[in-house]
Each structure stands twice: as structure tokens, then as C-alpha cells.
C-alpha positions as MATLAB code, in Angstrom:
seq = 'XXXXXXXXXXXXXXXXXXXXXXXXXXXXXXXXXXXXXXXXXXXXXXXXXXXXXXXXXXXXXXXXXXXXXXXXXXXXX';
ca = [
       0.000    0.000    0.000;
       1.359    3.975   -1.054;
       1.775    6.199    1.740;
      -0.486    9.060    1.783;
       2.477   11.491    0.305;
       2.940    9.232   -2.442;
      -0.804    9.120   -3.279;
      -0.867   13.086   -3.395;
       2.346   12.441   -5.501;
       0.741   10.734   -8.639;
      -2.605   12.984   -7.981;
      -0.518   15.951   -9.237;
       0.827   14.350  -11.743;
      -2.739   13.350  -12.824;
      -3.582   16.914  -12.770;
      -1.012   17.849  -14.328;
      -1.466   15.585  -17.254;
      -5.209   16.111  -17.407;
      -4.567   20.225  -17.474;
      -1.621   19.692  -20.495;
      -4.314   17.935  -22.104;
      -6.592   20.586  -21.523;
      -4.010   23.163  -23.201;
      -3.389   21.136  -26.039;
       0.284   20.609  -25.307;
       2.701   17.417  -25.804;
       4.623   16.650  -22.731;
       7.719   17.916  -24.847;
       6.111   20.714  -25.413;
       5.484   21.494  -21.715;
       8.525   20.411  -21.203;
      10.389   22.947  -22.613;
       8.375   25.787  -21.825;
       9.917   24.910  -17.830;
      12.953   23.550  -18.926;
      12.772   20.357  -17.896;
      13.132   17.152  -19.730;
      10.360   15.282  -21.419;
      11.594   12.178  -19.451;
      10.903   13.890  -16.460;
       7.273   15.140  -17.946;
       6.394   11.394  -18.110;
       7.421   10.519  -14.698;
       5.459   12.942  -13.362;
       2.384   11.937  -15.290;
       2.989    7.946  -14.997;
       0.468    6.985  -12.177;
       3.005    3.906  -11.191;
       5.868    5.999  -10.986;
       6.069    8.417   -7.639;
       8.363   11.534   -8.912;
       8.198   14.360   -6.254;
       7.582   17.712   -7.335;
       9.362   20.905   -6.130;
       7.345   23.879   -5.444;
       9.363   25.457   -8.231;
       8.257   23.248  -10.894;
       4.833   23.522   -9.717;
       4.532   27.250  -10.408;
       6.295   26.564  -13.537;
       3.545   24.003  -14.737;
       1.274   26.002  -13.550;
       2.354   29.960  -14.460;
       2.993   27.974  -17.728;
      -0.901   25.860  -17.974;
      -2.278   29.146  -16.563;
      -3.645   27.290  -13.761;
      -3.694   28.410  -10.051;
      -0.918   26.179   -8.350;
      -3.545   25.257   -5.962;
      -5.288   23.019   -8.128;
      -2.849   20.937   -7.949;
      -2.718   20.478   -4.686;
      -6.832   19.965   -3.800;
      -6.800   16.149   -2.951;
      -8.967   13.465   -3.398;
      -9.178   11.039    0.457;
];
């Protein structure tokens, strides 16, 4: 069983896929607009793969999905 961080974890990265999505970018795409690597893009987004987020990527993704940073971090229990 996932701890409860790792849970919130792969709930951002669902988020953050679903909003990309919603944009109509390609995780390369997004992925360059941060300046990260689409590699790391994927990790994020891969529900079986935990990849922590910094706070600083978050406001990237979102400054860059124009969406406020704190819908990413509204959980489901």
C-alpha cells in the first residue's frame, strides 16, 4: 500500500497531465516551456511511478498551464 504522500504524488501528476491535455500541449512541449526534460514530464504523469515535485516546478507548470498552483494540490481522500 502507497503512503499518503505518495498518493498526493501521482494525484498531481494526474492533474497535471489532465490540465496539459486541456491546453493542447505534448509533454515535450510542456517540457520545454519549464525547462525540464520530457523524461521527467512522463514521470510525473505515470500513475506507477512516484516523482516528487518541487514547489518550483509547480509554479512553472502552472504559471505555464495558466492554472492556479492550488489546483494541484486539492486532494482526493
Amino acid at each position: 500500500m502507497r503512503d499518503l504522500n505518495e498518493c498526493r504524488y501521482i494525484q498531481i501528476g494526474l492533474k497535471i497531465a489532465y490540465y496539459r491535455k486541456l491546453r493542447g500541449l505534448t509533454q515535450e512541449q510542456l517540457a520545454e516551456k519549464i525547462d525540464r526534460s520530457p523524461g521527467y514530464i512522463s514521470q510525473i504523469e505515470t500513475p506507477g511511478f512516484v516523482q516528487p515535485v518541487s514547489l518550483a516546478t509547480l509554479f512553472a507548470v502552472a504559471d505555464t498551464l495558466h492554472v492556479a498552483p492550488s489546483k494541484f494540490l486539492e486532494f482526493d481522500d
